[in-house]
Coordinates of C-alpha atoms in Angstrom, one line a residue:
M1266 CA 0.0 0.0 0.0
M1267 CA 1.5 3.3 -1.1
A1268 CA 1.6 6.1 1.5
T1269 CA -0.6 9.1 0.8
K1270 CA 1.4 12.0 -0.3
R1271 CA 1.0 15.0 2.0
T1272 CA -0.1 18.1 0.2
R1273 CA 1.2 21.5 1.0
T1274 CA 0.9 24.9 -0.4
A1275 CA 3.6 27.5 -0.6
A1276 CA 2.9 30.2 2.0
H1277 CA 3.9 33.8 1.8
R1278 CA 4.3 35.7 5.1
P1279 CA 4.7 39.5 4.7
A1280 CA 7.1 41.5 6.8
V1281 CA 5.9 43.6 9.7
R1282 CA 7.5 46.7 8.3
Q1283 CA 7.0 47.7 4.7
R1284 CA 9.8 49.4 2.8
R1285 CA 9.2 52.5 0.7
F1286 CA 12.1 52.4 -1.7
R1287 CA 14.5 49.7 -2.8
H1288 CA 17.5 52.0 -2.7
D1289 CA 17.0 52.9 1.0
T1290 CA 19.4 50.1 2.0
L1291 CA 21.6 47.4 0.5
T1292 CA 19.2 44.5 0.2
A1293 CA 19.7 40.8 0.5
L1294 CA 17.8 37.5 0.2
D1295 CA 18.5 34.3 2.2
L1296 CA 17.3 31.4 0.0
F1297 CA 17.6 28.5 2.4
S1298 CA 17.4 30.5 5.6
G1299 CA 17.0 27.7 8.2
F1300 CA 17.5 29.1 11.7
G1301 CA 19.0 32.3 10.2
G1302 CA 22.7 32.1 10.9
L1303 CA 23.6 33.5 7.6
T1304 CA 20.8 36.1 7.9
Q1305 CA 22.2 37.3 11.2
G1306 CA 25.7 37.6 9.8
I1307 CA 24.9 39.6 6.7
E1308 CA 22.5 41.8 8.7
R1309 CA 25.3 42.6 11.2
A1310 CA 27.4 43.5 8.2
G1311 CA 24.9 46.1 7.1
F1312 CA 22.6 44.4 4.6
D1313 CA 18.8 44.5 4.9
V1314 CA 17.5 41.0 4.5
I1315 CA 14.2 41.6 2.7
M1316 CA 13.1 38.0 2.2
A1317 CA 14.0 34.5 3.4
A1318 CA 12.7 31.2 2.2
N1319 CA 12.7 27.6 3.6
H1320 CA 10.6 24.5 3.1
N1321 CA 10.4 23.8 6.9
S1322 CA 7.6 25.7 8.6
Y1323 CA 9.1 25.4 12.1
K1324 CA 12.4 26.9 10.9
V1325 CA 10.6 29.7 9.1
E1326 CA 8.7 30.5 12.3
V1327 CA 11.9 30.6 14.4
H1328 CA 13.5 32.8 11.7
E1329 CA 10.5 35.0 11.6
A1330 CA 10.5 35.5 15.4
N1331 CA 14.1 36.7 15.2
H1332 CA 13.8 38.7 11.9
P1333 CA 10.2 40.1 12.0
T1334 CA 11.0 42.8 9.4
T1335 CA 11.8 40.1 6.8
E1336 CA 9.3 38.6 4.4
H1337 CA 9.1 34.8 4.4
W1338 CA 8.2 32.0 2.1
I1339 CA 7.4 28.5 3.4
A1340 CA 8.1 26.8 0.1
D1341 CA 10.1 24.4 -1.9
L1342 CA 12.3 26.3 -4.3
A1343 CA 13.6 23.4 -6.4
N1344 CA 11.1 20.6 -7.0
Q1345 CA 8.5 21.7 -9.6
D1346 CA 6.4 18.6 -8.8
S1347 CA 6.1 19.6 -5.1
A1348 CA 2.7 21.0 -4.0
D1349 CA 4.5 23.9 -2.1
Y1350 CA 6.8 24.7 -5.0
H1351 CA 7.6 28.4 -5.6
D1352 CA 9.9 29.4 -8.4
V1353 CA 13.0 31.1 -7.1
R1354 CA 12.9 33.4 -10.2
D1355 CA 9.7 35.0 -8.8
L1356 CA 11.5 36.2 -5.7
P1357 CA 12.3 39.9 -5.6
A1358 CA 15.6 41.3 -6.9
A1359 CA 18.3 42.2 -4.4
D1360 CA 21.9 43.4 -4.2
L1361 CA 23.1 40.2 -2.5
V1362 CA 21.6 36.7 -2.6
A1363 CA 22.9 34.4 0.2
A1364 CA 22.3 30.6 0.4
G1365 CA 23.5 28.1 2.9
V1366 CA 22.7 25.2 0.6
S1367 CA 22.0 21.8 2.2
C1368 CA 25.2 19.9 2.3
V1369 CA 23.8 16.4 2.9
N1370 CA 24.3 15.1 -0.6
H1371 CA 27.6 16.8 -1.2
S1372 CA 29.3 14.9 1.6
P1373 CA 31.1 11.6 0.7
A1374 CA 29.0 9.5 3.1
N1375 CA 25.7 10.2 1.2
T1376 CA 26.9 10.3 -2.4
M1377 CA 28.4 6.8 -2.9
K1378 CA 25.2 5.3 -4.4
A1379 CA 24.8 8.2 -6.9
Y1380 CA 28.4 8.0 -8.0
E1381 CA 28.4 4.2 -8.2
E1382 CA 25.4 4.4 -10.5
G1383 CA 27.1 7.0 -12.7
L1384 CA 24.6 9.7 -11.7
T1385 CA 24.8 13.3 -10.7
L1386 CA 23.3 14.4 -7.4
F1387 CA 20.3 15.8 -9.4
D1388 CA 19.5 12.3 -10.7
M1389 CA 20.1 10.2 -7.6
D1390 CA 17.2 7.9 -6.7
D1391 CA 17.8 6.4 -3.2
P1392 CA 14.8 4.8 -1.4
D1393 CA 16.8 4.4 1.8
Y1394 CA 17.6 8.1 1.7
D1395 CA 14.0 9.0 0.9
D1396 CA 13.0 7.3 4.2
R1397 CA 14.8 10.1 6.0
V1398 CA 14.2 13.1 3.9
T1399 CA 12.0 13.9 1.0
R1400 CA 13.2 14.0 -2.6
S1401 CA 12.3 17.6 -2.6
E1402 CA 14.7 18.3 0.2
R1403 CA 17.5 16.4 -1.5
D1404 CA 17.0 18.3 -4.7
R1405 CA 17.0 21.6 -2.7
A1406 CA 20.5 20.6 -1.5
T1407 CA 21.8 21.4 -5.0
A1408 CA 23.2 24.8 -5.8
N1409 CA 21.2 25.3 -9.0
C1410 CA 18.5 27.4 -7.4
V1411 CA 21.1 30.1 -6.8
L1412 CA 22.1 29.9 -10.5
H1413 CA 18.5 30.2 -11.6
Y1414 CA 18.0 33.3 -9.5
A1415 CA 21.2 34.8 -10.9
Q1416 CA 20.1 34.2 -14.4
K1417 CA 16.9 36.0 -13.8
H1418 CA 17.8 38.9 -11.5
H1419 CA 21.6 39.2 -11.7
P1420 CA 22.3 40.3 -8.1
R1421 CA 25.5 42.3 -7.8
M1422 CA 26.9 39.7 -5.3
I1423 CA 26.3 36.1 -4.3
L1424 CA 27.3 34.2 -1.2
I1425 CA 27.0 30.4 -1.0
E1426 CA 27.9 28.2 2.0
C1427 CA 28.3 24.4 1.8
T1428 CA 30.7 21.5 2.7
T1429 CA 33.9 21.5 0.9
Q1430 CA 33.0 18.3 -0.8
L1431 CA 30.8 20.2 -3.3
Q1432 CA 34.1 20.5 -5.3
S1433 CA 33.9 16.8 -6.2
W1434 CA 30.3 17.1 -7.5
G1435 CA 30.1 14.9 -10.6
N1436 CA 30.3 11.3 -11.8
L1437 CA 32.2 8.6 -9.9
V1438 CA 35.9 8.4 -10.7
P1439 CA 36.6 4.9 -12.1
G1440 CA 38.0 2.6 -9.4
K1441 CA 37.3 5.1 -6.6
R1442 CA 34.7 5.1 -3.9
K1443 CA 32.9 8.2 -2.8
V1444 CA 35.0 10.4 -5.2
G1445 CA 33.4 12.3 -8.0
D1446 CA 35.2 13.8 -10.9
G1447 CA 34.1 17.4 -10.3
S1448 CA 32.5 17.7 -13.8
T1449 CA 29.1 19.0 -12.6
Y1450 CA 30.9 21.4 -10.2
R1451 CA 33.0 22.8 -13.0
W1452 CA 30.0 23.2 -15.2
W1453 CA 28.1 25.0 -12.4
L1454 CA 31.0 27.5 -11.9
K1455 CA 31.2 28.1 -15.7
Q1456 CA 27.5 29.1 -15.8
F1457 CA 28.3 32.0 -13.3
D1458 CA 31.2 33.0 -15.5
I1459 CA 28.9 33.1 -18.5
E1460 CA 26.5 35.3 -16.5
G1461 CA 29.2 37.8 -15.9
Y1462 CA 30.6 36.9 -12.5
D1463 CA 34.1 36.5 -11.1
H1464 CA 34.4 34.3 -8.0
K1465 CA 36.6 33.1 -5.2
V1466 CA 36.3 30.1 -2.9
V1467 CA 37.2 30.8 0.7
F1468 CA 37.9 28.0 3.2
L1469 CA 37.3 28.9 6.8
N1470 CA 37.0 27.3 10.2
S1471 CA 34.4 28.7 12.6
M1472 CA 36.7 28.4 15.7
F1473 CA 38.7 31.3 14.5
F1474 CA 35.6 33.6 14.6
E1475 CA 35.0 33.5 18.4
V1476 CA 32.8 30.4 18.1
G1477 CA 33.5 27.4 20.3
Q1478 CA 33.2 24.9 17.4
S1479 CA 35.6 23.5 14.9
R1480 CA 33.6 23.7 11.7
D1481 CA 35.3 23.5 8.3
R1482 CA 33.2 24.9 5.5
A1483 CA 33.7 26.5 2.1
Y1484 CA 32.2 29.8 1.0
W1485 CA 31.7 30.6 -2.7
I1486 CA 31.6 34.4 -3.3
F1487 CA 30.6 35.7 -6.7
W1488 CA 30.6 39.3 -7.8
D1489 CA 29.7 41.2 -10.9
K1490 CA 32.8 41.6 -13.1
K1491 CA 32.2 45.3 -13.2
L1492 CA 32.8 45.5 -9.5
E1493 CA 36.1 45.7 -7.6
A1494 CA 37.1 42.3 -6.1
P1495 CA 36.4 42.1 -2.4
D1496 CA 39.2 41.5 0.1
L1497 CA 38.6 37.9 1.2
E1498 CA 42.0 37.1 2.7
H1499 CA 41.6 35.8 6.2
R1500 CA 44.2 37.1 8.6
P1501 CA 43.4 36.0 12.1
I1502 CA 45.5 37.2 15.0
A1503 CA 48.1 34.8 16.2
W1504 CA 51.2 34.7 18.4
C1505 CA 54.4 33.9 16.6
S1506 CA 56.9 32.4 19.1
F1507 CA 59.7 32.8 16.6
C1508 CA 59.2 36.5 16.3
S1509 CA 57.9 36.9 19.8
T1510 CA 55.0 39.1 18.7
V1511 CA 51.4 39.1 17.8
V1512 CA 50.9 39.0 14.0
E1513 CA 48.1 39.0 11.4
S1514 CA 48.6 35.5 10.2
Q1515 CA 48.3 34.3 6.6
Q1516 CA 46.5 31.2 5.2
R1517 CA 49.0 28.8 3.7
W1518 CA 48.3 25.6 1.8
K1519 CA 50.0 22.4 3.0
T1520 CA 48.6 20.2 0.2
G1521 CA 46.4 20.7 -2.8
I1522 CA 42.7 20.0 -2.8
P1523 CA 42.2 16.2 -2.8
P1524 CA 39.9 14.4 -5.2
T1525 CA 37.2 14.2 -2.5
G1526 CA 37.1 18.0 -2.2
T1527 CA 37.6 17.7 1.5
V1528 CA 39.5 20.7 2.9
C1529 CA 40.2 20.9 6.6
Y1530 CA 42.2 23.3 8.7
G1531 CA 45.4 21.6 9.9
K1532 CA 45.4 19.1 7.1
Q1533 CA 45.1 20.9 3.8
Y1534 CA 46.0 24.4 5.0
E1535 CA 47.4 26.2 8.0
Y1536 CA 48.3 29.7 9.1
S1537 CA 51.8 31.3 9.1
C1538 CA 53.6 34.4 10.3
P1539 CA 53.8 37.0 7.4
S1540 CA 57.4 37.9 8.5
C1541 CA 59.2 34.6 9.2
R1542 CA 56.7 32.2 7.5
F1543 CA 56.8 30.1 10.6
P1544 CA 53.5 28.1 11.2
V1545 CA 51.3 29.7 13.9
V1546 CA 48.0 28.8 15.5
P1547 CA 45.5 31.7 15.5
Q1548 CA 43.4 32.5 18.6
F1549 CA 40.4 30.2 18.9
T1550 CA 37.5 29.9 21.3
P1551 CA 37.3 26.8 23.6
S1552 CA 34.1 24.8 24.0
L1553 CA 34.2 25.8 27.6
A1554 CA 32.7 29.1 26.5
A1555 CA 29.5 27.3 25.4
L1556 CA 29.1 24.9 28.3
D1557 CA 26.6 25.4 31.1
L1558 CA 28.6 24.2 34.1
S1559 CA 25.7 24.6 36.5
N1560 CA 24.7 21.1 35.4
L1561 CA 27.6 18.6 35.6
G1562 CA 25.4 15.6 34.9
T1563 CA 24.4 12.5 36.9
R1564 CA 26.8 10.1 38.6
I1565 CA 27.0 7.1 36.3
G1566 CA 26.6 4.7 39.3
D1567 CA 23.4 6.4 40.3
R1568 CA 21.6 6.3 36.9
D1569 CA 18.2 4.6 36.8
K1570 CA 19.1 3.1 33.4
P1571 CA 22.7 1.9 33.0
L1572 CA 24.6 3.3 30.1
A1573 CA 25.0 1.0 27.1
P1574 CA 28.1 -1.1 26.9
S1575 CA 29.2 0.8 23.8
T1576 CA 28.9 4.1 25.6
M1577 CA 30.9 2.7 28.6
A1578 CA 33.5 1.6 26.1
R1579 CA 33.7 5.2 24.7
I1580 CA 34.0 6.6 28.2
E1581 CA 36.9 4.3 28.9
R1582 CA 38.5 5.3 25.6
A1583 CA 38.1 9.0 26.6
R1584 CA 39.7 8.3 30.0
Q1585 CA 42.7 6.7 28.5
R1586 CA 43.2 9.5 26.0
L1587 CA 42.4 12.5 28.1
G1588 CA 42.5 11.2 31.6
E1589 CA 44.5 14.1 33.0
F1590 CA 41.5 16.5 32.5
P1591 CA 38.6 16.9 34.9
A1592 CA 36.1 17.0 32.0
V1593 CA 35.9 16.0 28.4
L1594 CA 33.4 16.2 25.5
M1595 CA 32.9 12.8 23.8
P1596 CA 30.8 11.2 21.1
A1597 CA 28.0 9.4 22.8
K1598 CA 26.3 7.8 19.8
A1599 CA 29.0 7.3 17.2
T1600 CA 31.6 4.5 17.1
R1601 CA 34.0 7.1 15.7
G1602 CA 34.7 10.6 16.7
S1603 CA 37.2 12.5 18.7
E1604 CA 37.2 13.2 22.4
R1605 CA 38.1 16.8 23.2
H1606 CA 38.8 18.6 26.5
P1607 CA 37.0 21.8 27.4
W1608 CA 39.8 24.1 26.2
Q1609 CA 39.5 22.8 22.7
P1610 CA 36.6 23.8 20.4
M1611 CA 33.8 21.3 20.1
S1612 CA 33.6 19.2 17.0
T1613 CA 31.4 20.1 14.1
Q1614 CA 27.7 19.9 15.2
T1615 CA 25.1 18.3 12.9
S1616 CA 21.4 17.6 13.2
Q1617 CA 22.1 14.9 15.8
Q1618 CA 22.4 15.4 19.5
E1619 CA 25.4 13.1 19.9
T1620 CA 27.9 14.9 22.1
A1621 CA 28.2 14.1 25.8
I1622 CA 29.9 15.7 28.7
L1623 CA 32.0 13.4 31.0
S1624 CA 33.3 15.0 34.2
T1625 CA 34.6 14.3 37.7
G1626 CA 32.0 16.6 39.1
A1627 CA 34.6 18.5 41.1
V1628 CA 34.5 22.1 40.0
V1629 CA 36.0 23.8 43.0
A1630 CA 38.3 22.2 45.6
I1631 CA 39.4 23.8 48.8
D1632 CA 42.3 22.3 50.8
N1633 CA 41.9 22.8 54.6
F1634 CA 42.8 20.9 57.7
Q1635 CA 39.2 19.8 58.3
G1636 CA 39.0 17.3 55.5
A1637 CA 39.3 16.5 51.8
P1638 CA 38.7 19.1 49.0
R1639 CA 35.0 19.8 48.4
G1640 CA 33.1 20.5 45.3
A1641 CA 31.0 23.6 44.9
G1642 CA 27.8 21.6 45.4
D1643 CA 29.0 19.9 48.6
P1644 CA 28.1 21.1 52.1
L1645 CA 30.8 22.9 54.0
P1646 CA 32.4 21.2 57.1
T1647 CA 31.5 22.2 60.6
Q1648 CA 33.1 25.6 61.4
G1649 CA 35.0 26.2 64.6
G1650 CA 35.9 29.4 66.3
S1651 CA 38.8 30.2 63.9
E1652 CA 38.0 31.2 60.4
T1653 CA 39.4 28.6 58.1
M1654 CA 37.2 28.8 55.1
A1655 CA 36.8 31.5 52.4
L1656 CA 34.5 32.2 49.5
L1657 CA 36.2 31.6 46.2
S1658 CA 36.1 33.6 43.0
S1659 CA 37.4 32.0 39.9
A1660 CA 39.6 33.2 37.1
V1661 CA 40.8 31.8 33.8
L1662 CA 44.6 32.0 34.0
P1663 CA 46.8 31.9 30.9
F1664 CA 49.7 29.5 31.3
R1665 CA 51.7 31.5 28.8
K1666 CA 52.1 34.8 27.0
N1667 CA 49.7 37.4 25.6
T1668 CA 46.5 36.7 27.4
R1669 CA 45.4 38.6 30.5
P1670 CA 43.6 36.6 33.3
T1671 CA 39.8 37.0 33.1
M1672 CA 37.5 36.8 36.1
H1673 CA 34.6 34.4 36.4
A1674 CA 32.0 37.0 35.4
E1675 CA 33.8 37.7 32.1
A1676 CA 33.7 35.8 28.9
M1677 CA 36.2 33.1 28.2
P1678 CA 39.2 34.4 26.3
T1679 CA 40.2 33.1 22.9
V1680 CA 43.1 30.6 23.1
T1681 CA 46.3 30.3 21.0
A1682 CA 48.7 27.5 20.7
E1683 CA 50.9 29.0 23.4
Q1684 CA 48.1 30.2 25.7
I1685 CA 46.7 27.1 27.2
P1686 CA 44.4 28.4 30.0
G1687 CA 43.8 26.8 33.4
L1688 CA 41.1 27.4 36.0
L1689 CA 42.3 29.0 39.2
F1690 CA 40.1 29.8 42.2
A1691 CA 41.3 32.2 44.7
S1692 CA 40.3 34.7 47.4
W1693 CA 41.9 36.6 50.3
Y1694 CA 40.5 36.9 53.8
K1695 CA 41.4 38.3 57.3
Q1696 CA 42.4 35.8 59.9
N1697 CA 41.1 35.9 63.5
G1698 CA 40.0 39.5 63.9
S1699 CA 39.4 40.9 67.4
T1700 CA 35.6 41.2 66.9
G1701 CA 34.9 38.7 64.2
T1702 CA 33.8 41.4 61.8
E1703 CA 37.3 41.7 60.2
T1704 CA 37.3 38.2 58.9
A1705 CA 35.1 38.5 55.8
P1706 CA 36.5 36.8 52.7
H1707 CA 37.1 38.9 49.6
P1708 CA 37.6 38.0 45.9
L1709 CA 40.9 39.0 44.3
T1710 CA 39.2 41.9 42.5
D1711 CA 38.7 43.7 45.9
P1712 CA 41.4 45.9 47.3
F1713 CA 43.2 44.7 50.4
G1714 CA 42.0 46.0 53.7
A1715 CA 44.3 48.0 56.1
L1716 CA 47.4 46.0 56.8
T1717 CA 48.8 46.2 60.3
S1718 CA 52.0 44.9 61.9
R1719 CA 50.2 41.6 62.5
D1720 CA 50.1 39.0 59.8
T1721 CA 46.4 38.9 59.4
T1722 CA 45.8 38.6 55.6
A1723 CA 45.9 35.2 53.8
L1724 CA 45.3 33.9 50.3
V1725 CA 43.4 30.8 49.5
F1726 CA 44.0 29.0 46.2
A1727 CA 42.3 26.0 44.8
E1728 CA 42.4 24.2 41.5
W1729 CA 40.5 21.4 39.8
Q1730 CA 42.2 18.7 41.8
Q1731 CA 40.8 15.4 40.5
T1732 CA 41.2 14.1 36.9
L1733 CA 39.2 11.5 35.1
A1734 CA 42.0 9.0 35.5
E1735 CA 41.9 9.3 39.3
R1736 CA 38.2 8.3 39.7
R1737 CA 36.2 5.2 39.2
V1738 CA 33.9 5.2 36.2
E1739 CA 30.9 4.8 38.4
D1740 CA 31.8 8.0 40.2
L1741 CA 32.1 10.1 37.1
K1742 CA 29.2 12.3 35.9
F1743 CA 27.7 12.0 32.5
R1744 CA 25.1 13.9 30.4
M1745 CA 24.3 14.9 26.9
M1746 CA 25.0 18.4 25.8
G1747 CA 21.9 20.5 25.9
P1748 CA 20.4 22.3 22.9
H1749 CA 21.3 25.7 24.4
E1750 CA 24.9 24.6 24.7
I1751 CA 25.0 23.4 21.1
G1752 CA 23.4 26.7 20.1
R1753 CA 26.0 28.7 21.9
G1754 CA 28.7 26.5 20.3
C1755 CA 27.3 27.2 16.9
G1756 CA 27.4 31.0 17.5
F1757 CA 23.8 31.7 18.6
D1758 CA 22.8 33.3 21.9
P1759 CA 19.7 31.5 23.3
D1760 CA 18.2 31.8 26.7
F1761 CA 19.3 29.3 29.4
G1762 CA 19.1 29.4 33.2
D1763 CA 19.2 33.0 34.3
H1764 CA 20.8 34.2 31.0
H1765 CA 18.5 36.1 28.7
G1766 CA 19.9 35.8 25.2
T1767 CA 19.2 37.7 22.0
Y1768 CA 18.0 34.7 20.0
K1769 CA 14.5 33.2 20.4
V1770 CA 14.1 29.5 20.0
W1771 CA 11.6 26.9 21.1
G1772 CA 10.6 23.3 20.3
S1773 CA 11.9 19.8 21.0
A1774 CA 15.6 19.2 21.7
R1775 CA 15.8 17.3 18.4
D1776 CA 14.3 20.2 16.4
Q1777 CA 16.6 22.8 18.1
V1778 CA 19.7 20.7 17.5
D1779 CA 18.8 20.1 13.9
G1780 CA 18.3 23.9 13.4
Y1781 CA 21.6 24.8 15.1
G1782 CA 23.6 22.1 13.5
N1783 CA 22.5 22.9 10.0
A1784 CA 22.9 26.7 10.4
V1785 CA 25.6 28.8 8.9
T1786 CA 27.9 30.3 11.6
P1787 CA 26.7 33.9 12.0
A1788 CA 30.1 35.4 12.7
V1789 CA 31.6 34.0 9.5
G1790 CA 28.6 35.4 7.5
E1791 CA 29.3 38.7 9.2
W1792 CA 33.0 38.6 8.3
I1793 CA 32.3 37.9 4.6
G1794 CA 29.3 40.2 4.5
T1795 CA 31.4 43.1 5.8
R1796 CA 33.9 42.7 3.0
L1797 CA 31.1 42.5 0.4
R1798 CA 29.4 45.6 1.7
A1799 CA 32.6 47.5 1.6
V1800 CA 32.8 47.0 -2.2
L1801 CA 29.1 47.9 -2.8
H1802 CA 29.4 50.9 -0.5
R1803 CA 32.4 52.3 -2.4
E1804 CA 30.5 51.8 -5.6
D1805 CA 27.4 53.5 -4.4
T1806 CA 29.2 56.5 -2.9
A1807 CA 31.3 56.9 -6.1
A1808 CA 28.1 57.0 -8.2

């Protein structure tokens, strides 16, 4: 029995604010807007996103809540047989068209069948894949919609984001698995050349844009040949140990682009000092900046339902690899994947909620004569007549050069190869005052009190004392990363706990993680958008 095809109709949702004149601002469209990461970026860069489109009504509603002045289409822009099809050529003209095209079919893992059958991604027919997503969504993953829009409206600039494997788009290379010959990709680029565009492909990793996630992506930027070429050289700040100074690093290739099209930071390219050419590691944001440490998880030995043997095996693998740390991020659902400690950026997030936090549960430890170090959530020991305890305030302390310590109320600093930070907890307090009122503890940010001839002022320091390797597995704490943490790691600012963010999101954890994981990193969109706007602004002012 065949399943009944669900019917839908493309829906137009007008913007709250109507525009009077097109030339009031530099305008932009976001063709596959999703959660609006790319929209956020180019808006921060100074573009007015007048319209966004997506086939998923939930994502459009989230986008609409965060961008109420943008018109929206809930529609399929690619499959003409779809009930909710809307021709991309009927969308309004704009200065910039942006599109974070779906990357599912451009990654090696999902193109093998198409390549083996000698098909392009447009022609692929995979029933197993259709069980997970519709044919319409698969077709939408192609980049042809942007080409169709350009052929009709010829925007002055185009920005496309996708996985780097788009470069291998084409028929299977004989004798190779998962490797296309790039023929369709080269044809696609040629069409933009015919339409009067120059282009540049930029390879960027989100962790160098103050985002706690290592996410390698490629960005295709097209501009009208009549325009000046935008400055798209990425020069992140880095510390050069050879020159002993901070430099604007330069991207340098280590290898060529492989047949798979896969390009990753550290493998295919790196950054170097512009003076001595010595390799450097730019500042990056650790995953700790995205984590909510008010919840360290549940003790594994106290769980109502024991963890699966495969998960326990991954925990033991993480202990063996990163046992000197008090906490790690680890893949909880995949047999493969890399464990990371909190001072590294988290791995690329996808639509799956698969990253777990494994920790000792000891955040603050205080050494005192009354017993063992205690965590922040443990009760204090019985207090005697002398003051032996103090409140602690925490700081992030750089182990090496070129980073100032930051207090617990400040954002985590970015990290370079020579600036591995540690957590330090400290306070000062008065010992044994004559009335008992002089003994209040103070954080290190407070000035010292009056110092007398008596030695009355003391410092208390405490560190993360226990490591994963020092505790039994049953005593460790384990939990999945929450949607708000994944959102923060992807560059969004959602609400969580007492924090009131700037980004509105709701829905199930699965829907939120899917929206965040498939979103373009806003900060990268802003960086590119700023450089594109600079060219258009110069052209407009000159005219």
